[in-house]
PDB file of C-alpha atoms in Angstrom:
ATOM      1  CA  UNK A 236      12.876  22.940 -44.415  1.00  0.00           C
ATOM      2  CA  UNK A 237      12.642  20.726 -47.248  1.00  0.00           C
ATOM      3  CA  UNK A 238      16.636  20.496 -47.304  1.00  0.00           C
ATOM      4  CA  UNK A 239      15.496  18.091 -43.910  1.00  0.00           C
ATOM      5  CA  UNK A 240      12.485  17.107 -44.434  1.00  0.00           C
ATOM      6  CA  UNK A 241      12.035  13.596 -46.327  1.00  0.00           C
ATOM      7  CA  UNK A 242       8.227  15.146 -46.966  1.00  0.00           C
ATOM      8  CA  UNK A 243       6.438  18.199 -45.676  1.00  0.00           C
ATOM      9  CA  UNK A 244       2.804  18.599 -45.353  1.00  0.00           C
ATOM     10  CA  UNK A 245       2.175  22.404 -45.748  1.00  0.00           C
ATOM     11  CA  UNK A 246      -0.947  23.266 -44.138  1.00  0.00           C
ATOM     12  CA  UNK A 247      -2.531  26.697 -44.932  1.00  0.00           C
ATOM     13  CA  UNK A 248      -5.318  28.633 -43.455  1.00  0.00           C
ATOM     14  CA  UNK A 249      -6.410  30.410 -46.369  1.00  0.00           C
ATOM     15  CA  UNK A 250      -7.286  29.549 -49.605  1.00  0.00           C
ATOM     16  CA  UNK A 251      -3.819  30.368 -51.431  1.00  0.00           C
ATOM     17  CA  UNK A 252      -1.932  27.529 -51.452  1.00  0.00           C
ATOM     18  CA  UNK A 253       1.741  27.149 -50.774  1.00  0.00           C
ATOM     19  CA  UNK A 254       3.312  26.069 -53.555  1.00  0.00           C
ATOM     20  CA  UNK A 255       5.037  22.359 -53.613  1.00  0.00           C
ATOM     21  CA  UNK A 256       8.589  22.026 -54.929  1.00  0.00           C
ATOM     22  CA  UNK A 257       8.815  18.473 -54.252  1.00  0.00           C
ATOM     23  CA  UNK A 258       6.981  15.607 -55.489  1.00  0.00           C
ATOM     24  CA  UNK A 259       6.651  14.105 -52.327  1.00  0.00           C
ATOM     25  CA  UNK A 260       5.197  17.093 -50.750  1.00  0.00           C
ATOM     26  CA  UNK A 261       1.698  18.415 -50.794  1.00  0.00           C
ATOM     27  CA  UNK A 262      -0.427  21.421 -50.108  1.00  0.00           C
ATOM     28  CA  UNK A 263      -3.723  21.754 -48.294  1.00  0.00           C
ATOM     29  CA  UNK A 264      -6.291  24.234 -46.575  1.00  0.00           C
ATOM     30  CA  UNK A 265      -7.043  22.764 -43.271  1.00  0.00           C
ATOM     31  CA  UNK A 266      -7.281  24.931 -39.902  1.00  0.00           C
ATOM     32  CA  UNK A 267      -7.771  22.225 -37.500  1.00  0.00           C
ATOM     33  CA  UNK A 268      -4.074  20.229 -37.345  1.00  0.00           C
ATOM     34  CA  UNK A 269      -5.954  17.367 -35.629  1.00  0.00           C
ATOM     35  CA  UNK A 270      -8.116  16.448 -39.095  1.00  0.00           C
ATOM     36  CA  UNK A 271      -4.757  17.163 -40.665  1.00  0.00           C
ATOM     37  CA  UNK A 272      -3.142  14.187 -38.974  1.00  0.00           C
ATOM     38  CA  UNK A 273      -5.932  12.093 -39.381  1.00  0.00           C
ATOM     39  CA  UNK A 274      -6.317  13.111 -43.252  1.00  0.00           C
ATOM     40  CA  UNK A 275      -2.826  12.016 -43.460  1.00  0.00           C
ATOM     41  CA  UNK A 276      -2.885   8.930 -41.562  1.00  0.00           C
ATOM     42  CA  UNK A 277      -5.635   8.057 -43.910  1.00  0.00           C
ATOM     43  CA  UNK A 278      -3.935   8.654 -47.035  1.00  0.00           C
ATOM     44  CA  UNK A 279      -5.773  11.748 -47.773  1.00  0.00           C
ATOM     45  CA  UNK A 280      -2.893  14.146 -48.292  1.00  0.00           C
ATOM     46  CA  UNK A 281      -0.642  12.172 -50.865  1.00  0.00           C
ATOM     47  CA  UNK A 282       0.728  14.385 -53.585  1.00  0.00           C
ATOM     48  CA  UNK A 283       0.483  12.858 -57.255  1.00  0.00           C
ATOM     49  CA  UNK A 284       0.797   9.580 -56.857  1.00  0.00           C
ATOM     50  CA  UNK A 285       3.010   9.335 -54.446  1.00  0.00           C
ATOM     51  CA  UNK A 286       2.651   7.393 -50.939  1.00  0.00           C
ATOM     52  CA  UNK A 287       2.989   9.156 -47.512  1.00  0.00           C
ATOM     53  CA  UNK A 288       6.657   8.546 -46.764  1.00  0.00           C
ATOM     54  CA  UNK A 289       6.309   8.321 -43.091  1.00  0.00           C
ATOM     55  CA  UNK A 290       4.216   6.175 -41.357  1.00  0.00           C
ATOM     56  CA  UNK A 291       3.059   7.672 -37.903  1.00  0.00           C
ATOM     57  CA  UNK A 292       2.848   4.692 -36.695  1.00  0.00           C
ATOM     58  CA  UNK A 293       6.918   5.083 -36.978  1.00  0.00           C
ATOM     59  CA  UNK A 294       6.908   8.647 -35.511  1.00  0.00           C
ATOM     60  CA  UNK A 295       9.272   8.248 -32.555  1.00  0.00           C
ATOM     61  CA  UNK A 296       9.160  12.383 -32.032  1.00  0.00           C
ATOM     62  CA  UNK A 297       6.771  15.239 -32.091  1.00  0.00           C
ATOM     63  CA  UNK A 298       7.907  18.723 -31.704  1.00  0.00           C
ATOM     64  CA  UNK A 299       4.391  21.043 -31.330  1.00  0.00           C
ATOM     65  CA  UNK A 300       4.624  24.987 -31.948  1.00  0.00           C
ATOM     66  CA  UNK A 301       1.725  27.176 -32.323  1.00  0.00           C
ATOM     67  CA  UNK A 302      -0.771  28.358 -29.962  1.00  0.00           C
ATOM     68  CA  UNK A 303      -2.170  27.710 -26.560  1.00  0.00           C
ATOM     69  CA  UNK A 304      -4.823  26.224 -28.189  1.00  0.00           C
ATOM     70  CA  UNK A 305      -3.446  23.904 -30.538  1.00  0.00           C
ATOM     71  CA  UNK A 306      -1.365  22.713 -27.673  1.00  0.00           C
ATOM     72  CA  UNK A 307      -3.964  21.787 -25.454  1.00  0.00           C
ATOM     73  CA  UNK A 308      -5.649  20.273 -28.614  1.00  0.00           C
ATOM     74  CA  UNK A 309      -3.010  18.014 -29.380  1.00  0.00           C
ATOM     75  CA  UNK A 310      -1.799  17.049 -25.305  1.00  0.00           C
ATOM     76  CA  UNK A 311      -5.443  16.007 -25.379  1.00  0.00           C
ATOM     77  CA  UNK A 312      -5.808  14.034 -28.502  1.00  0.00           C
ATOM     78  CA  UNK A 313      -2.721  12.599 -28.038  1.00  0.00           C
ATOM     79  CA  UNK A 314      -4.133  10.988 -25.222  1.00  0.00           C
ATOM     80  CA  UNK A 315      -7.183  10.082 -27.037  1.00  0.00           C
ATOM     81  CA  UNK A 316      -8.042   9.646 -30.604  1.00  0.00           C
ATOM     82  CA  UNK A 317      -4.530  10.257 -32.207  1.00  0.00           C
ATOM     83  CA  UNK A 318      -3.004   7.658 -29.453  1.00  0.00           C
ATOM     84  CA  UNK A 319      -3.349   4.492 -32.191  1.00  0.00           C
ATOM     85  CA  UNK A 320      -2.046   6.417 -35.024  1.00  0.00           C
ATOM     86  CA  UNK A 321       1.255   6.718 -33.217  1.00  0.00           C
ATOM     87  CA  UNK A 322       3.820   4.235 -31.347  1.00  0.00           C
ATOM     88  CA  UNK A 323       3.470   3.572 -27.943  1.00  0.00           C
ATOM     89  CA  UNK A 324       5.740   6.044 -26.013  1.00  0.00           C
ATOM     90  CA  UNK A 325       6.231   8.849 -28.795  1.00  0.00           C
ATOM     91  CA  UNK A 326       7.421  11.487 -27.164  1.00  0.00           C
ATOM     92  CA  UNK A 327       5.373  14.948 -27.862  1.00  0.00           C
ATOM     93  CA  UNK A 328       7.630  18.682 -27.377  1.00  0.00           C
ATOM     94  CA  UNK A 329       5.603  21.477 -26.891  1.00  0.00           C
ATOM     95  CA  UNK A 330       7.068  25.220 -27.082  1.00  0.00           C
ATOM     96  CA  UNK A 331       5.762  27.188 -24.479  1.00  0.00           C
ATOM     97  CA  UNK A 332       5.194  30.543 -25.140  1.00  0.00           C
ATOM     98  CA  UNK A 333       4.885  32.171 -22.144  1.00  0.00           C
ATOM     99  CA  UNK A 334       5.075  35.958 -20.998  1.00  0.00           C
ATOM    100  CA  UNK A 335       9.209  36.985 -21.024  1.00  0.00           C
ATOM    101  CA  UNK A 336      10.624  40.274 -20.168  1.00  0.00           C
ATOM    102  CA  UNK A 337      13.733  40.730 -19.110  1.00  0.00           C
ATOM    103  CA  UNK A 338      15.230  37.542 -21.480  1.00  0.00           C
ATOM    104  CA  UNK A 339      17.851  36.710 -19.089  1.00  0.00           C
ATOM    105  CA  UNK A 340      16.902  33.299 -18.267  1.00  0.00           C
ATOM    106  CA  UNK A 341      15.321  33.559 -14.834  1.00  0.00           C
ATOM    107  CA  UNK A 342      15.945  37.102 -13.912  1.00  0.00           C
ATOM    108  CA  UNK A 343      12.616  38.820 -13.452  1.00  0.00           C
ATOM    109  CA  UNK A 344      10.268  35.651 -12.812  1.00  0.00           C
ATOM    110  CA  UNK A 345       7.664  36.965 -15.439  1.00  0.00           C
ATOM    111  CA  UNK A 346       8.372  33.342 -17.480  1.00  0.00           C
ATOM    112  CA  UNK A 347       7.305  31.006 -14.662  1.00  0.00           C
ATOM    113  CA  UNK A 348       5.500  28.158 -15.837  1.00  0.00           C
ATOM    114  CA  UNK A 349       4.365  25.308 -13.811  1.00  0.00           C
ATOM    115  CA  UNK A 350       4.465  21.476 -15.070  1.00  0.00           C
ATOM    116  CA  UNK A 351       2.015  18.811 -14.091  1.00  0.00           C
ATOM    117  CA  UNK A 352       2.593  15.156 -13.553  1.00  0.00           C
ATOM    118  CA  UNK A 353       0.754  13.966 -16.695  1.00  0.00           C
ATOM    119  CA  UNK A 354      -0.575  10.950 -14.283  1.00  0.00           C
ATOM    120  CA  UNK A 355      -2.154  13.120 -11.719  1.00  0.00           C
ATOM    121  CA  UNK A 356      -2.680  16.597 -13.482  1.00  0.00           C
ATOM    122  CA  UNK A 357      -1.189  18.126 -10.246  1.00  0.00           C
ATOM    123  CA  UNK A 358       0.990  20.508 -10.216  1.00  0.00           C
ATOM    124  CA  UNK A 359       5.021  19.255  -9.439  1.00  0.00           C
ATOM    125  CA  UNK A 360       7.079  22.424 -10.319  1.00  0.00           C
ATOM    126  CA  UNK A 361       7.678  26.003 -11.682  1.00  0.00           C
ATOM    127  CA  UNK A 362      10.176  26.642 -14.290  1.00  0.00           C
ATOM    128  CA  UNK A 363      11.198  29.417 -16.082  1.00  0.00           C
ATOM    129  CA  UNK A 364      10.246  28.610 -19.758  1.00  0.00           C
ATOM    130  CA  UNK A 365      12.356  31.553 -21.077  1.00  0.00           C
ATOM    131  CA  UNK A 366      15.438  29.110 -20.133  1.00  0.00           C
ATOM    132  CA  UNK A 367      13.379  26.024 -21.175  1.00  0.00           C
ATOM    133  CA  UNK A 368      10.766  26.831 -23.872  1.00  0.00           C
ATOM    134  CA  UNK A 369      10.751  22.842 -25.445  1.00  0.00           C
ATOM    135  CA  UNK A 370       9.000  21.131 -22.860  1.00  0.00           C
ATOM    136  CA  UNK A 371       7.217  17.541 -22.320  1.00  0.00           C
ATOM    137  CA  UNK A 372       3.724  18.268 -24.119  1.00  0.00           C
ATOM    138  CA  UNK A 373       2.130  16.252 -21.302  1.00  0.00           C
ATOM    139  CA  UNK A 374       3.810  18.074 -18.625  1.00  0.00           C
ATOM    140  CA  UNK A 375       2.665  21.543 -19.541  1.00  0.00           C
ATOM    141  CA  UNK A 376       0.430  22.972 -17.104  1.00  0.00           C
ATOM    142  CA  UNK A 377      -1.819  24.925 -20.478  1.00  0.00           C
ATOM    143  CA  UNK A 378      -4.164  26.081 -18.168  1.00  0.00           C
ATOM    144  CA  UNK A 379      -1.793  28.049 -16.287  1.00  0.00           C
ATOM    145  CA  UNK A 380       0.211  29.439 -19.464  1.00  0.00           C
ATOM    146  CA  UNK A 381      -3.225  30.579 -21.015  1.00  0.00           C
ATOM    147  CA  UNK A 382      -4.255  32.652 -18.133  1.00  0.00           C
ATOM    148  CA  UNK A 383      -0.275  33.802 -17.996  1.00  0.00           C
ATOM    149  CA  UNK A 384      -0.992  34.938 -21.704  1.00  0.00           C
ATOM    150  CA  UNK A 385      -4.156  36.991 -20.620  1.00  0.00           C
ATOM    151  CA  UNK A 386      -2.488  38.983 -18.443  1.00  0.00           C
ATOM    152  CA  UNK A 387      -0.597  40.747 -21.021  1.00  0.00           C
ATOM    153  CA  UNK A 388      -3.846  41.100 -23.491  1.00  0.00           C
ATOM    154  CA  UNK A 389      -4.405  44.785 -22.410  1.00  0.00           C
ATOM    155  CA  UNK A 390      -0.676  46.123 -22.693  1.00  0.00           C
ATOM    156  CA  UNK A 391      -0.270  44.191 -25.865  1.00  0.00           C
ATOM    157  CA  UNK A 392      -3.613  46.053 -27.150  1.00  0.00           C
ATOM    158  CA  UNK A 393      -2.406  48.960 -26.059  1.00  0.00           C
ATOM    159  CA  UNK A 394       1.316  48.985 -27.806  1.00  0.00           C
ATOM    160  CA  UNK A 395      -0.457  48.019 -30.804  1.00  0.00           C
ATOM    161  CA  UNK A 396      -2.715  51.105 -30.853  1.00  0.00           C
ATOM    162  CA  UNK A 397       0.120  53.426 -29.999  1.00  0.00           C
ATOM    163  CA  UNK A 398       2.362  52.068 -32.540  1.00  0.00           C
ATOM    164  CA  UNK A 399      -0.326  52.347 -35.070  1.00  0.00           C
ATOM    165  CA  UNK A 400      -0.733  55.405 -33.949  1.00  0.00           C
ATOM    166  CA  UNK A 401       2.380  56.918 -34.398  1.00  0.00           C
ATOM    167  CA  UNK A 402       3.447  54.568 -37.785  1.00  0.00           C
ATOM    168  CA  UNK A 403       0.098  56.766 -39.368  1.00  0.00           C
ATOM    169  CA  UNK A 404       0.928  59.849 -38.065  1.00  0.00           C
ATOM    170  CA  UNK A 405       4.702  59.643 -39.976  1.00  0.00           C
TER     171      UNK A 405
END
């Protein structure tokens, strides 16, 4: 990462740190990645004395992993209170992580995902996000992958208590 990165902003949950190899980067405990940007924006997150290198006011791309959640955090604020930090017309990825079985691009239908027209909030179309996982952040239909992701909740509790299961008993 920091090979190409110009400066990295490594956010942490916990309290242990990640450790900084880089002047330019810095370290912090913050959970919510919408204070983050804002902290940042603000100056907040400089290491040493060193100035933020990027300006997100010069952000032409955003590329959004993580969790149902965090992408229906940011497709809102992006709309919202992040909208002045950034150019008009950035363009926000998200990676959907939808429900994928047979990870043959299309085969088995358990990946479809519908997308919204980000004007309307209607649904346009359904895709299959194991062929397409980086998507348009605003065309994401999130409300449709989270209840996607619920319907696996009980096998995937289940696996995990059989593999626990059997990884004790060994």
């Amino acid at each position: 990462l920091e090979q190409c990165a110009d400066q990295i902003v490594w956010a942490s949950t916990s309290e242990s740190l990640i450790e900084c190899r880089r002047q330019q980067d810095s370290s912090v405990q913050q959970a919510n990645i919408i204070e983050l940007i804002k902290d940042y924006n603000n100056g907040n997150l400089t290491a040493g004395n060193e100035e933020n290198l990027i300006k997100l006011s010069d952000v032409d791309e955003i590329m959004i992993m993580g969790s149902t959640g965090l992408l229906k955090a940011m497709q809102r604020s992006l709309k919202d209170d992040l909208k002045p930090l950034f150019k008009d017309g950035v363009h926000a990825t998200g990676t959907v992580g939808s429900p994928m079985q047979c990870m043959m691009k299309g085969v088995c239908g358990q990946c479809l995902q519908w997308q919204i027209d980000p004007e309307t909030g209607k649904r346009t179309r359904a895709v299959f996000s194991c062929a397409n996982q980086d998507q348009p952040l605003s065309w994401i239909d999130l409300d449709n992958l989270g209840a996607r992701q619920a319907q696996n909740r009980l096998s995937e509790y289940m696996t995990s208590l059989w593999a626990n299961h059997i990884l004790e008993g060994s």
